[in-house]
Amino acid sequence: MARVAARLSSGEPSTHPVDEVLPLPKLALYGFQHVLAFYAGAVIVPIIVGGALGLTTEQLVYLINADLFTCGIASIIQAWGIGRIGARLPLIQGVTFTAVSPMIAIGLGAGGKEAGLLVIYGAVITAGLATFAFAWLPPKVFGTVMRLFPPVVTGTVITVLGIVLIPVGLNDAAGGLGSPDFGDPKNFAYAGGTMLFILILMKLGKPFLSSISILLGLVGGTAVAFLLGDAKFGDVSKSDWIGISTPFHYGAPKFEWFPIVLMLIVMLITMVETTGDTYAVGDIVGKKVDSETVARALRADGAATALGGILNSFPYVAFAENVGLVRMTKVKSRFVVVSAGVIMIVLGLLPKAAAIVAAVPHGVLGGAATVMFAMVALAGIQTLAKVDLKEEKNALVVGVSLAFALLPATVPVFFKDHMNSDLSSLLNSGVTLGATAAIVLNLIFNGMGKDDPHNVSEDDAPAADDEATAAIPAQSAEGEPAPAPTA
């Protein structure tokens, strides 16, 4: 903000830091840093979903490439902007964790493997188009809908998301459900070692190391597993150097109404996530975020999700991990995210890179995923910290919603043996039940809020920026984070 003020006082045209185009070397460096922070989260979803559906290693490699390729396109749309599509903020787009459990349920319900993917893609395309259309509602209507999602709801949903996904990471830490060595102590040793390495990196307190600790944990754990003979890279040599994701690679998508309804609920939850991330990054960079900005961000989500279904990928959302990176590094230019998108597109064209990722042992992956999912839950708790939980109404919304979220994992027999299979596919998800409970309970106890609780006014934005500046290590001239002041 000081840079903007200096330009104004000198009579030069002002450029907000978000719209500043940095020199190409810095764009490449900072963009690559975003990719490093994002990469592990980007590839975990296709690995988990593909593994659960029983896909071959070759198919898994293709999913990873398709995901990265579409992530790049989606991030460029969000940060660069096309007309009234895209928030034009430094927001990285990635596959949402919210969709993991529902997509696995949809895919297995359709028979798994390629057949399951086709039903998933039909639901993803439909939900993406519906989200895109929703974000074009008149501002007054759109603003009214957004009041359904105050911090008590968004915080609860994000917390539920992390809590529900932690068992997914723990299952991988045990070796992967259905694997012959599931529960083998060796798998837990790899998972524990990976987690310990990640925690040590985060304990060191270096912003850059912290931002790539998940990736370094995956690399370190896989290296140890390879030395001990438990990581196999034979498929890497069989993979092509260059590969292009073609539309409808597995065939024409299938449109079934129950999976579509389930995916629409998923997209409703991702809209809450994107709304929260958009306001958060706007606060960090000192840029006013209003309902039109949120609408543009959601249009980008919808367009990217529909494109994901066409290009053999999954639903997309603004990634909270990279919002944290913007806070840590203070690099606010949205064109850094555009450069990260270009890098991801290039990586999405390299099957050998994806084959290396697909060879990560389940134990190592589970250790990293558990830490990451736990941090997602923490992000939700941080949002709830802004809510007055001494107020009994808010406490009930949070507590009862968490109880609903745990029902599918605690009493799975209810959904398996006492419910229609289609209805079970819709409701057998902790995220779906928890998010629905949070929205409904908030309406019952608190009603519709009168004002947008997240909105940042013109006057508040600089103050938020100054506060963030005081709390974040400064950026040196060379681009590396300066050491934090000691006590």
Tab-separated table of C-alpha atoms in Angstrom:
chain	number	residue	atom	x	y	z
A	1	MET	CA	0.000	0.000	0.000
A	2	ALA	CA	2.948	2.325	0.646
A	3	ARG	CA	4.025	1.787	-2.966
A	4	VAL	CA	0.566	2.825	-4.201
A	5	ALA	CA	0.565	5.901	-1.936
A	6	ALA	CA	4.004	6.933	-3.214
A	7	ARG	CA	2.843	6.792	-6.811
A	8	LEU	CA	-0.231	8.831	-6.002
A	9	SER	CA	1.823	11.519	-4.260
A	10	SER	CA	4.236	11.730	-7.201
A	11	GLY	CA	1.387	12.127	-9.653
A	12	GLU	CA	2.124	8.834	-11.426
A	13	PRO	CA	-0.729	6.481	-12.361
A	14	SER	CA	-1.367	4.074	-9.493
A	15	THR	CA	-1.308	0.311	-9.956
A	16	HIS	CA	-2.694	-1.888	-7.231
A	17	PRO	CA	-0.172	-4.597	-6.244
A	18	VAL	CA	-2.697	-7.222	-7.379
A	19	ASP	CA	-2.573	-5.858	-10.945
A	20	GLU	CA	1.189	-5.312	-11.060
A	21	VAL	CA	3.021	-7.294	-13.757
A	22	LEU	CA	6.355	-8.340	-12.267
A	23	PRO	CA	9.517	-8.978	-14.320
A	24	LEU	CA	9.475	-12.364	-16.082
A	25	PRO	CA	12.142	-14.012	-13.847
A	26	LYS	CA	10.155	-13.103	-10.728
A	27	LEU	CA	6.891	-14.255	-12.313
A	28	ALA	CA	8.488	-17.611	-13.096
A	29	LEU	CA	10.070	-17.968	-9.631
A	30	TYR	CA	6.997	-16.983	-7.639
A	31	GLY	CA	4.727	-18.959	-9.961
A	32	PHE	CA	6.851	-22.077	-9.460
A	33	GLN	CA	6.647	-21.543	-5.697
A	34	HIS	CA	2.834	-21.585	-5.938
A	35	VAL	CA	3.037	-24.817	-7.935
A	36	LEU	CA	5.282	-26.393	-5.287
A	37	ALA	CA	2.875	-25.426	-2.509
A	38	PHE	CA	-0.080	-26.655	-4.540
A	39	TYR	CA	1.281	-29.785	-6.215
A	40	ALA	CA	0.736	-32.327	-3.456
A	41	GLY	CA	-2.862	-31.234	-2.922
A	42	ALA	CA	-3.466	-31.216	-6.660
A	43	VAL	CA	-2.441	-34.823	-7.239
A	44	ILE	CA	-3.815	-36.426	-4.062
A	45	VAL	CA	-7.463	-36.309	-5.185
A	46	PRO	CA	-7.007	-38.231	-8.478
A	47	ILE	CA	-4.719	-40.707	-6.686
A	48	ILE	CA	-7.268	-41.371	-3.919
A	49	VAL	CA	-10.283	-41.523	-6.243
A	50	GLY	CA	-8.494	-43.561	-8.908
A	51	GLY	CA	-7.181	-46.008	-6.321
A	52	ALA	CA	-10.638	-46.447	-4.770
A	53	LEU	CA	-12.191	-47.140	-8.199
A	54	GLY	CA	-9.572	-49.776	-9.023
A	55	LEU	CA	-7.918	-47.967	-11.936
A	56	THR	CA	-4.665	-49.222	-13.420
A	57	THR	CA	-1.409	-47.313	-12.956
A	58	GLU	CA	-1.613	-46.136	-16.573
A	59	GLN	CA	-5.124	-44.772	-15.995
A	60	LEU	CA	-3.999	-43.144	-12.759
A	61	VAL	CA	-1.157	-41.394	-14.592
A	62	TYR	CA	-3.658	-40.102	-17.148
A	63	LEU	CA	-5.928	-38.742	-14.379
A	64	ILE	CA	-3.020	-36.886	-12.763
A	65	ASN	CA	-2.010	-35.320	-16.089
A	66	ALA	CA	-5.597	-34.327	-16.882
A	67	ASP	CA	-5.953	-32.792	-13.416
A	68	LEU	CA	-2.776	-30.686	-13.682
A	69	PHE	CA	-3.589	-29.577	-17.235
A	70	THR	CA	-7.088	-28.442	-16.239
A	71	CYS	CA	-5.793	-26.854	-13.003
A	72	GLY	CA	-3.546	-24.646	-15.116
A	73	ILE	CA	-6.378	-23.516	-17.375
A	74	ALA	CA	-8.723	-22.957	-14.407
A	75	SER	CA	-6.145	-20.881	-12.501
A	76	ILE	CA	-5.507	-18.664	-15.515
A	77	ILE	CA	-9.254	-18.089	-15.944
A	78	GLN	CA	-9.599	-17.175	-12.260
A	79	ALA	CA	-6.565	-14.875	-11.983
A	80	TRP	CA	-6.443	-13.320	-15.467
A	81	GLY	CA	-10.197	-13.107	-15.945
A	82	ILE	CA	-12.287	-13.386	-19.088
A	83	GLY	CA	-14.945	-10.688	-19.214
A	84	ARG	CA	-17.054	-11.147	-16.074
A	85	ILE	CA	-15.573	-14.574	-15.349
A	86	GLY	CA	-12.738	-14.820	-12.818
A	87	ALA	CA	-12.083	-12.861	-9.612
A	88	ARG	CA	-8.836	-11.315	-10.943
A	89	LEU	CA	-7.172	-12.103	-7.626
A	90	PRO	CA	-4.178	-14.377	-6.839
A	91	LEU	CA	-6.316	-17.513	-6.428
A	92	ILE	CA	-5.047	-20.944	-7.502
A	93	GLN	CA	-7.736	-23.400	-8.616
A	94	GLY	CA	-7.495	-27.050	-7.624
A	95	VAL	CA	-9.662	-30.158	-7.330
A	96	THR	CA	-11.812	-29.864	-4.221
A	97	PHE	CA	-11.380	-32.344	-1.376
A	98	THR	CA	-15.110	-32.005	-0.719
A	99	ALA	CA	-15.843	-34.168	-3.742
A	100	VAL	CA	-13.582	-37.083	-2.757
A	101	SER	CA	-16.043	-39.169	-0.722
A	102	PRO	CA	-19.079	-38.413	-2.938
A	103	MET	CA	-17.140	-39.236	-6.126
A	104	ILE	CA	-15.927	-42.522	-4.667
A	105	ALA	CA	-19.511	-43.368	-3.663
A	106	ILE	CA	-20.793	-42.466	-7.159
A	107	GLY	CA	-18.023	-44.370	-8.923
A	108	LEU	CA	-18.319	-47.535	-6.860
A	109	GLY	CA	-22.108	-47.406	-7.164
A	110	ALA	CA	-21.667	-47.479	-10.944
A	111	GLY	CA	-19.333	-50.482	-10.814
A	112	GLY	CA	-15.967	-48.757	-10.392
A	113	LYS	CA	-13.186	-48.456	-12.987
A	114	GLU	CA	-14.001	-46.618	-16.246
A	115	ALA	CA	-17.753	-47.163	-15.821
A	116	GLY	CA	-17.637	-45.311	-12.533
A	117	LEU	CA	-15.665	-42.439	-14.071
A	118	LEU	CA	-18.273	-41.917	-16.790
A	119	VAL	CA	-21.060	-41.435	-14.228
A	120	ILE	CA	-18.827	-39.131	-12.184
A	121	TYR	CA	-18.039	-36.994	-15.240
A	122	GLY	CA	-21.713	-36.688	-16.178
A	123	ALA	CA	-22.473	-35.369	-12.692
A	124	VAL	CA	-19.426	-33.071	-12.691
A	125	ILE	CA	-20.310	-31.451	-16.033
A	126	THR	CA	-23.922	-30.866	-14.975
A	127	ALA	CA	-22.955	-29.433	-11.581
A	128	GLY	CA	-20.344	-27.169	-13.180
A	129	LEU	CA	-22.848	-25.724	-15.636
A	130	ALA	CA	-25.388	-25.240	-12.818
A	131	THR	CA	-22.804	-23.377	-10.713
A	132	PHE	CA	-21.880	-21.192	-13.674
A	133	ALA	CA	-25.551	-20.340	-14.263
A	134	PHE	CA	-26.179	-19.687	-10.554
A	135	ALA	CA	-23.387	-17.106	-10.416
A	136	TRP	CA	-25.197	-15.038	-13.089
A	137	LEU	CA	-28.246	-14.477	-10.902
A	138	PRO	CA	-29.209	-10.800	-10.397
A	139	PRO	CA	-26.995	-9.174	-7.707
A	140	LYS	CA	-29.854	-8.795	-5.239
A	141	VAL	CA	-30.833	-12.464	-5.529
A	142	PHE	CA	-27.213	-13.595	-5.438
A	143	GLY	CA	-26.503	-11.470	-2.367
A	144	THR	CA	-29.533	-12.949	-0.615
A	145	VAL	CA	-28.293	-16.483	-1.287
A	146	MET	CA	-24.803	-15.611	-0.034
A	147	ARG	CA	-26.302	-14.614	3.325
A	148	LEU	CA	-26.987	-18.317	3.849
A	149	PHE	CA	-23.239	-18.708	4.460
A	150	PRO	CA	-22.077	-16.594	7.427
A	151	PRO	CA	-18.782	-17.539	9.164
A	152	VAL	CA	-20.551	-19.973	11.517
A	153	VAL	CA	-21.591	-21.996	8.436
A	154	THR	CA	-18.409	-21.653	6.378
A	155	GLY	CA	-16.224	-22.433	9.403
A	156	THR	CA	-18.299	-25.499	10.263
A	157	VAL	CA	-18.225	-26.778	6.675
A	158	ILE	CA	-14.451	-26.440	6.368
A	159	THR	CA	-13.931	-28.079	9.763
A	160	VAL	CA	-16.229	-30.957	8.782
A	161	LEU	CA	-14.341	-31.313	5.511
A	162	GLY	CA	-11.039	-31.785	7.323
A	163	ILE	CA	-12.455	-34.142	9.948
A	164	VAL	CA	-14.156	-36.348	7.335
A	165	LEU	CA	-11.047	-36.489	5.147
A	166	ILE	CA	-8.603	-37.374	7.953
A	167	PRO	CA	-9.780	-41.051	7.966
A	168	VAL	CA	-9.106	-41.140	4.189
A	169	GLY	CA	-5.504	-40.181	4.915
A	170	LEU	CA	-5.280	-42.700	7.768
A	171	ASN	CA	-6.539	-45.504	5.511
A	172	ASP	CA	-3.762	-44.696	3.074
A	173	ALA	CA	-1.312	-44.597	5.979
A	174	ALA	CA	-2.368	-48.176	6.726
A	175	GLY	CA	-1.558	-49.232	3.156
A	176	GLY	CA	-4.768	-48.432	1.294
A	177	LEU	CA	-8.149	-50.092	1.756
A	178	GLY	CA	-8.237	-53.477	0.066
A	179	SER	CA	-4.478	-53.863	-0.244
A	180	PRO	CA	-2.949	-57.189	0.928
A	181	ASP	CA	-0.726	-55.432	3.475
A	182	PHE	CA	-3.436	-53.142	4.888
A	183	GLY	CA	-2.591	-52.424	8.535
A	184	ASP	CA	1.006	-53.619	8.214
A	185	PRO	CA	3.197	-51.752	10.745
A	186	LYS	CA	5.633	-51.030	7.915
A	187	ASN	CA	3.051	-48.791	6.256
A	188	PHE	CA	2.510	-46.884	9.487
A	189	ALA	CA	6.284	-46.524	9.829
A	190	TYR	CA	6.446	-44.830	6.420
A	191	ALA	CA	3.467	-42.657	7.301
A	192	GLY	CA	4.891	-41.699	10.698
A	193	GLY	CA	8.319	-40.926	9.243
A	194	THR	CA	6.762	-38.756	6.535
A	195	MET	CA	4.619	-36.883	9.059
A	196	LEU	CA	7.601	-36.340	11.360
A	197	PHE	CA	9.681	-34.949	8.495
A	198	ILE	CA	6.877	-32.568	7.500
A	199	LEU	CA	6.400	-31.389	11.089
A	200	ILE	CA	10.147	-30.756	11.484
A	201	LEU	CA	10.153	-28.641	8.321
A	202	MET	CA	7.196	-26.652	9.624
A	203	LYS	CA	8.837	-26.304	13.057
A	204	LEU	CA	11.875	-24.666	11.454
A	205	GLY	CA	9.625	-21.701	10.754
A	206	LYS	CA	11.017	-20.833	7.340
A	207	PRO	CA	8.066	-19.601	5.235
A	208	PHE	CA	9.277	-21.175	1.996
A	209	LEU	CA	10.104	-24.531	3.612
A	210	SER	CA	6.736	-24.533	5.363
A	211	SER	CA	4.918	-23.852	2.111
A	212	ILE	CA	6.496	-26.869	0.388
A	213	SER	CA	6.757	-29.156	3.431
A	214	ILE	CA	4.060	-31.536	2.112
A	215	LEU	CA	5.854	-31.913	-1.206
A	216	LEU	CA	9.243	-32.428	0.488
A	217	GLY	CA	7.644	-34.983	2.799
A	218	LEU	CA	6.346	-36.954	-0.188
A	219	VAL	CA	9.753	-36.797	-1.877
A	220	GLY	CA	11.674	-37.762	1.272
A	221	GLY	CA	9.323	-40.609	2.238
A	222	THR	CA	9.328	-42.017	-1.287
A	223	ALA	CA	13.143	-41.848	-1.436
A	224	VAL	CA	13.402	-43.876	1.779
A	225	ALA	CA	10.835	-46.387	0.497
A	226	PHE	CA	12.778	-46.723	-2.756
A	227	LEU	CA	16.046	-47.416	-0.909
A	228	LEU	CA	14.233	-50.106	1.104
A	229	GLY	CA	12.685	-51.638	-2.027
A	230	ASP	CA	9.108	-50.555	-1.356
A	231	ALA	CA	8.668	-47.942	-4.102
A	232	LYS	CA	8.489	-49.250	-7.666
A	233	PHE	CA	9.199	-46.939	-10.596
A	234	GLY	CA	8.969	-49.500	-13.389
A	235	ASP	CA	5.980	-47.747	-14.965
A	236	VAL	CA	7.940	-44.502	-15.337
A	237	SER	CA	10.068	-45.915	-18.150
A	238	LYS	CA	6.928	-47.173	-19.895
A	239	SER	CA	5.257	-43.758	-19.833
A	240	ASP	CA	5.486	-41.326	-22.732
A	241	TRP	CA	7.370	-38.059	-22.473
A	242	ILE	CA	4.495	-36.074	-23.940
A	243	GLY	CA	0.786	-36.745	-23.542
A	244	ILE	CA	-2.275	-34.612	-24.277
A	245	SER	CA	-5.546	-34.869	-22.356
A	246	THR	CA	-8.289	-35.333	-24.933
A	247	PRO	CA	-11.979	-34.616	-24.231
A	248	PHE	CA	-14.037	-37.631	-23.092
A	249	HIS	CA	-11.007	-39.930	-23.072
A	250	TYR	CA	-12.958	-42.752	-21.381
A	251	GLY	CA	-16.076	-42.345	-23.497
A	252	ALA	CA	-19.299	-40.352	-23.398
A	253	PRO	CA	-20.304	-39.291	-19.865
A	254	LYS	CA	-23.426	-40.798	-18.320
A	255	PHE	CA	-26.002	-38.529	-16.719
A	256	GLU	CA	-27.817	-40.137	-13.774
A	257	TRP	CA	-29.989	-37.974	-11.574
A	258	PHE	CA	-28.926	-39.147	-8.106
A	259	PRO	CA	-25.206	-38.630	-8.763
A	260	ILE	CA	-26.072	-35.246	-10.281
A	261	VAL	CA	-27.995	-34.209	-7.145
A	262	LEU	CA	-25.069	-35.352	-4.998
A	263	MET	CA	-22.586	-33.340	-7.088
A	264	LEU	CA	-24.832	-30.271	-6.944
A	265	ILE	CA	-24.615	-30.464	-3.148
A	266	VAL	CA	-20.830	-30.767	-3.439
A	267	MET	CA	-20.733	-27.630	-5.587
A	268	LEU	CA	-22.907	-25.793	-3.071
A	269	ILE	CA	-20.277	-26.563	-0.444
A	270	THR	CA	-17.411	-25.528	-2.751
A	271	MET	CA	-19.187	-22.230	-3.320
A	272	VAL	CA	-18.918	-21.653	0.431
A	273	GLU	CA	-15.191	-22.496	0.274
A	274	THR	CA	-14.513	-20.227	-2.689
A	275	THR	CA	-16.509	-17.395	-1.113
A	276	GLY	CA	-14.427	-17.631	2.069
A	277	ASP	CA	-11.129	-17.855	0.156
A	278	THR	CA	-12.040	-14.900	-2.060
A	279	TYR	CA	-12.765	-12.660	0.918
A	280	ALA	CA	-9.644	-13.945	2.690
A	281	VAL	CA	-7.276	-13.180	-0.194
A	282	GLY	CA	-8.977	-9.830	-0.774
A	283	ASP	CA	-8.295	-8.963	2.871
A	284	ILE	CA	-4.645	-10.045	2.539
A	285	VAL	CA	-3.912	-8.020	-0.595
A	286	GLY	CA	-6.011	-4.999	0.437
A	287	LYS	CA	-8.429	-5.278	-2.472
A	288	LYS	CA	-12.139	-4.666	-1.964
A	289	VAL	CA	-14.215	-7.797	-2.461
A	290	ASP	CA	-17.917	-7.372	-3.095
A	291	SER	CA	-20.705	-9.664	-4.258
A	292	GLU	CA	-19.744	-9.116	-7.917
A	293	THR	CA	-16.173	-10.252	-7.202
A	294	VAL	CA	-17.505	-13.376	-5.497
A	295	ALA	CA	-19.879	-13.986	-8.399
A	296	ARG	CA	-16.974	-13.767	-10.888
A	297	ALA	CA	-14.974	-16.217	-8.756
A	298	LEU	CA	-17.896	-18.675	-8.689
A	299	ARG	CA	-18.389	-18.359	-12.455
A	300	ALA	CA	-14.750	-19.383	-12.852
A	301	ASP	CA	-15.376	-22.338	-10.509
A	302	GLY	CA	-18.382	-23.443	-12.551
A	303	ALA	CA	-16.624	-23.061	-15.912
A	304	ALA	CA	-13.540	-24.925	-14.624
A	305	THR	CA	-15.656	-27.736	-13.160
A	306	ALA	CA	-17.582	-28.249	-16.415
A	307	LEU	CA	-14.266	-28.177	-18.297
A	308	GLY	CA	-12.864	-30.687	-15.786
A	309	GLY	CA	-15.645	-33.161	-16.572
A	310	ILE	CA	-14.927	-32.784	-20.281
A	311	LEU	CA	-11.136	-33.158	-19.889
A	312	ASN	CA	-11.332	-36.175	-17.523
A	313	SER	CA	-10.816	-34.274	-14.266
A	314	PHE	CA	-12.968	-33.284	-11.305
A	315	PRO	CA	-14.710	-30.288	-9.605
A	316	TYR	CA	-12.585	-27.188	-8.960
A	317	VAL	CA	-12.370	-24.695	-6.099
A	318	ALA	CA	-10.064	-21.890	-4.959
A	319	PHE	CA	-7.245	-23.538	-2.983
A	320	ALA	CA	-6.894	-22.348	0.623
A	321	GLU	CA	-3.272	-23.570	0.788
A	322	ASN	CA	-2.191	-20.984	-1.753
A	323	VAL	CA	-4.143	-18.226	-0.017
A	324	GLY	CA	-1.879	-18.975	2.944
A	325	LEU	CA	1.166	-18.703	0.681
A	326	VAL	CA	0.090	-15.223	-0.447
A	327	ARG	CA	-0.149	-14.237	3.213
A	328	MET	CA	3.310	-15.631	4.016
A	329	THR	CA	5.216	-14.226	1.035
A	330	LYS	CA	3.325	-10.938	0.488
A	331	VAL	CA	3.591	-11.466	-3.283
A	332	LYS	CA	0.197	-10.071	-4.282
A	333	SER	CA	0.326	-9.964	-8.092
A	334	ARG	CA	-2.360	-12.075	-9.739
A	335	PHE	CA	-0.047	-12.550	-12.711
A	336	VAL	CA	2.116	-14.778	-10.527
A	337	VAL	CA	-0.847	-17.174	-10.459
A	338	VAL	CA	-1.159	-16.847	-14.239
A	339	SER	CA	2.491	-17.948	-14.555
A	340	ALA	CA	1.774	-20.836	-12.149
A	341	GLY	CA	-1.109	-21.844	-14.435
A	342	VAL	CA	1.218	-21.962	-17.429
A	343	ILE	CA	3.670	-24.141	-15.470
A	344	MET	CA	0.856	-26.531	-14.492
A	345	ILE	CA	-0.281	-26.843	-18.110
A	346	VAL	CA	3.268	-27.830	-19.081
A	347	LEU	CA	3.452	-30.391	-16.244
A	348	GLY	CA	0.090	-31.757	-17.360
A	349	LEU	CA	1.662	-32.634	-20.703
A	350	LEU	CA	4.393	-34.805	-19.110
A	351	PRO	CA	3.147	-38.346	-18.320
A	352	LYS	CA	6.536	-39.368	-16.918
A	353	ALA	CA	6.183	-36.782	-14.152
A	354	ALA	CA	2.729	-38.127	-13.329
A	355	ALA	CA	4.053	-41.720	-13.327
A	356	ILE	CA	6.586	-40.756	-10.676
A	357	VAL	CA	3.806	-39.317	-8.524
A	358	ALA	CA	1.668	-42.443	-9.023
A	359	ALA	CA	4.534	-44.549	-7.628
A	360	VAL	CA	4.408	-42.873	-4.204
A	361	PRO	CA	3.737	-45.673	-1.656
A	362	HIS	CA	0.386	-45.576	0.124
A	363	GLY	CA	2.002	-45.218	3.546
A	364	VAL	CA	3.976	-42.145	2.478
A	365	LEU	CA	0.952	-40.626	0.771
A	366	GLY	CA	-1.195	-41.291	3.847
A	367	GLY	CA	1.270	-39.571	6.157
A	368	ALA	CA	1.325	-36.420	4.018
A	369	ALA	CA	-2.418	-36.473	3.357
A	370	THR	CA	-3.260	-36.809	7.061
A	371	VAL	CA	-1.224	-33.696	7.893
A	372	MET	CA	-2.802	-31.767	5.028
A	373	PHE	CA	-6.355	-32.780	5.906
A	374	ALA	CA	-5.707	-31.888	9.547
A	375	MET	CA	-4.630	-28.416	8.414
A	376	VAL	CA	-7.889	-28.100	6.474
A	377	ALA	CA	-9.782	-28.783	9.707
A	378	LEU	CA	-7.618	-26.182	11.433
A	379	ALA	CA	-8.551	-23.606	8.784
A	380	GLY	CA	-12.189	-24.208	9.669
A	381	ILE	CA	-11.473	-23.844	13.381
A	382	GLN	CA	-9.703	-20.541	12.679
A	383	THR	CA	-12.819	-19.303	10.888
A	384	LEU	CA	-14.982	-20.419	13.812
A	385	ALA	CA	-12.683	-18.468	16.149
A	386	LYS	CA	-14.257	-15.312	14.686
A	387	VAL	CA	-17.715	-16.536	15.718
A	388	ASP	CA	-19.205	-15.876	19.151
A	389	LEU	CA	-19.445	-19.488	20.308
A	390	LYS	CA	-20.502	-18.350	23.775
A	391	GLU	CA	-23.805	-17.680	22.072
A	392	GLU	CA	-25.734	-20.932	22.517
A	393	LYS	CA	-27.352	-20.736	19.065
A	394	ASN	CA	-23.990	-20.669	17.289
A	395	ALA	CA	-22.609	-23.423	19.518
A	396	LEU	CA	-25.567	-25.655	18.627
A	397	VAL	CA	-25.071	-25.064	14.895
A	398	VAL	CA	-21.442	-26.151	15.120
A	399	GLY	CA	-21.847	-29.047	17.568
A	400	VAL	CA	-24.890	-30.706	16.018
A	401	SER	CA	-23.474	-30.326	12.487
A	402	LEU	CA	-20.291	-32.119	13.566
A	403	ALA	CA	-22.435	-34.917	15.002
A	404	PHE	CA	-24.293	-35.308	11.692
A	405	ALA	CA	-20.963	-35.361	9.826
A	406	LEU	CA	-19.735	-38.320	11.874
A	407	LEU	CA	-22.864	-40.438	11.299
A	408	PRO	CA	-21.790	-42.166	8.025
A	409	ALA	CA	-18.426	-43.218	9.451
A	410	THR	CA	-19.838	-44.243	12.825
A	411	VAL	CA	-22.933	-46.175	11.704
A	412	PRO	CA	-22.238	-47.233	8.088
A	413	VAL	CA	-24.684	-50.147	8.365
A	414	PHE	CA	-27.588	-47.666	8.445
A	415	PHE	CA	-26.732	-46.455	4.940
A	416	LYS	CA	-25.653	-49.836	3.588
A	417	ASP	CA	-28.438	-52.128	4.802
A	418	HIS	CA	-31.393	-49.878	5.624
A	419	MET	CA	-31.460	-47.353	2.809
A	420	ASN	CA	-32.119	-47.377	-0.922
A	421	SER	CA	-28.812	-47.522	-2.816
A	422	ASP	CA	-29.464	-44.284	-4.696
A	423	LEU	CA	-30.445	-42.441	-1.527
A	424	SER	CA	-27.428	-43.912	0.225
A	425	SER	CA	-25.138	-42.523	-2.486
A	426	LEU	CA	-26.654	-39.113	-1.818
A	427	LEU	CA	-26.550	-39.145	1.979
A	428	ASN	CA	-23.644	-41.460	2.849
A	429	SER	CA	-21.197	-38.557	3.075
A	430	GLY	CA	-20.152	-36.776	6.215
A	431	VAL	CA	-19.459	-33.598	4.256
A	432	THR	CA	-22.937	-33.599	2.714
A	433	LEU	CA	-24.741	-34.247	6.004
A	434	GLY	CA	-22.573	-31.857	8.017
A	435	ALA	CA	-22.840	-29.000	5.516
A	436	THR	CA	-26.593	-29.444	5.084
A	437	ALA	CA	-27.082	-29.521	8.849
A	438	ALA	CA	-25.010	-26.330	9.280
A	439	ILE	CA	-27.051	-24.407	6.700
A	440	VAL	CA	-30.432	-25.611	8.004
A	441	LEU	CA	-29.601	-25.160	11.695
A	442	ASN	CA	-28.228	-21.676	11.097
A	443	LEU	CA	-31.471	-20.729	9.366
A	444	ILE	CA	-33.500	-22.149	12.248
A	445	PHE	CA	-31.525	-20.444	15.022
A	446	ASN	CA	-30.133	-17.302	13.377
A	447	GLY	CA	-32.285	-16.740	10.302
A	448	MET	CA	-30.978	-14.863	7.268
A	449	GLY	CA	-28.221	-12.367	8.033
A	450	LYS	CA	-28.945	-8.764	7.081
A	451	ASP	CA	-25.445	-7.896	5.899
A	452	ASP	CA	-22.684	-9.822	4.189
A	453	PRO	CA	-20.504	-10.814	7.159
A	454	HIS	CA	-17.372	-11.145	5.038
A	455	ASN	CA	-17.550	-7.867	3.141
A	456	VAL	CA	-14.465	-5.646	3.184
A	457	SER	CA	-15.179	-1.977	2.735
A	458	GLU	CA	-12.991	0.471	0.849
A	459	ASP	CA	-11.839	1.982	4.128
A	460	ASP	CA	-11.185	-1.330	5.811
A	461	ALA	CA	-9.069	-2.821	3.040
A	462	PRO	CA	-5.901	-0.763	3.660
A	463	ALA	CA	-6.180	-1.353	7.386
A	464	ALA	CA	-6.431	-5.098	6.797
A	465	ASP	CA	-3.406	-4.882	4.533
A	466	ASP	CA	-1.392	-2.966	7.110
A	467	GLU	CA	-2.289	-5.496	9.773
A	468	ALA	CA	-1.211	-8.339	7.532
A	469	THR	CA	2.015	-6.472	6.712
A	470	ALA	CA	2.856	-6.186	10.373
A	471	ALA	CA	2.269	-9.888	10.942
A	472	ILE	CA	4.045	-11.276	7.869
A	473	PRO	CA	7.818	-11.502	7.316
A	474	ALA	CA	8.903	-8.872	4.790
A	475	GLN	CA	10.020	-9.779	1.273
A	476	SER	CA	13.650	-9.088	0.472
A	477	ALA	CA	14.804	-7.477	-2.749
A	478	GLU	CA	15.880	-10.866	-4.059
A	479	GLY	CA	12.402	-12.290	-3.489
A	480	GLU	CA	13.205	-14.490	-0.493
A	481	PRO	CA	11.263	-13.955	2.735
A	482	ALA	CA	13.267	-11.893	5.200
A	483	PRO	CA	13.914	-13.369	8.653
A	484	ALA	CA	11.129	-12.758	11.122
A	485	PRO	CA	12.024	-10.413	13.975
A	486	THR	CA	13.100	-12.174	17.125
A	487	ALA	CA	11.547	-11.535	20.480
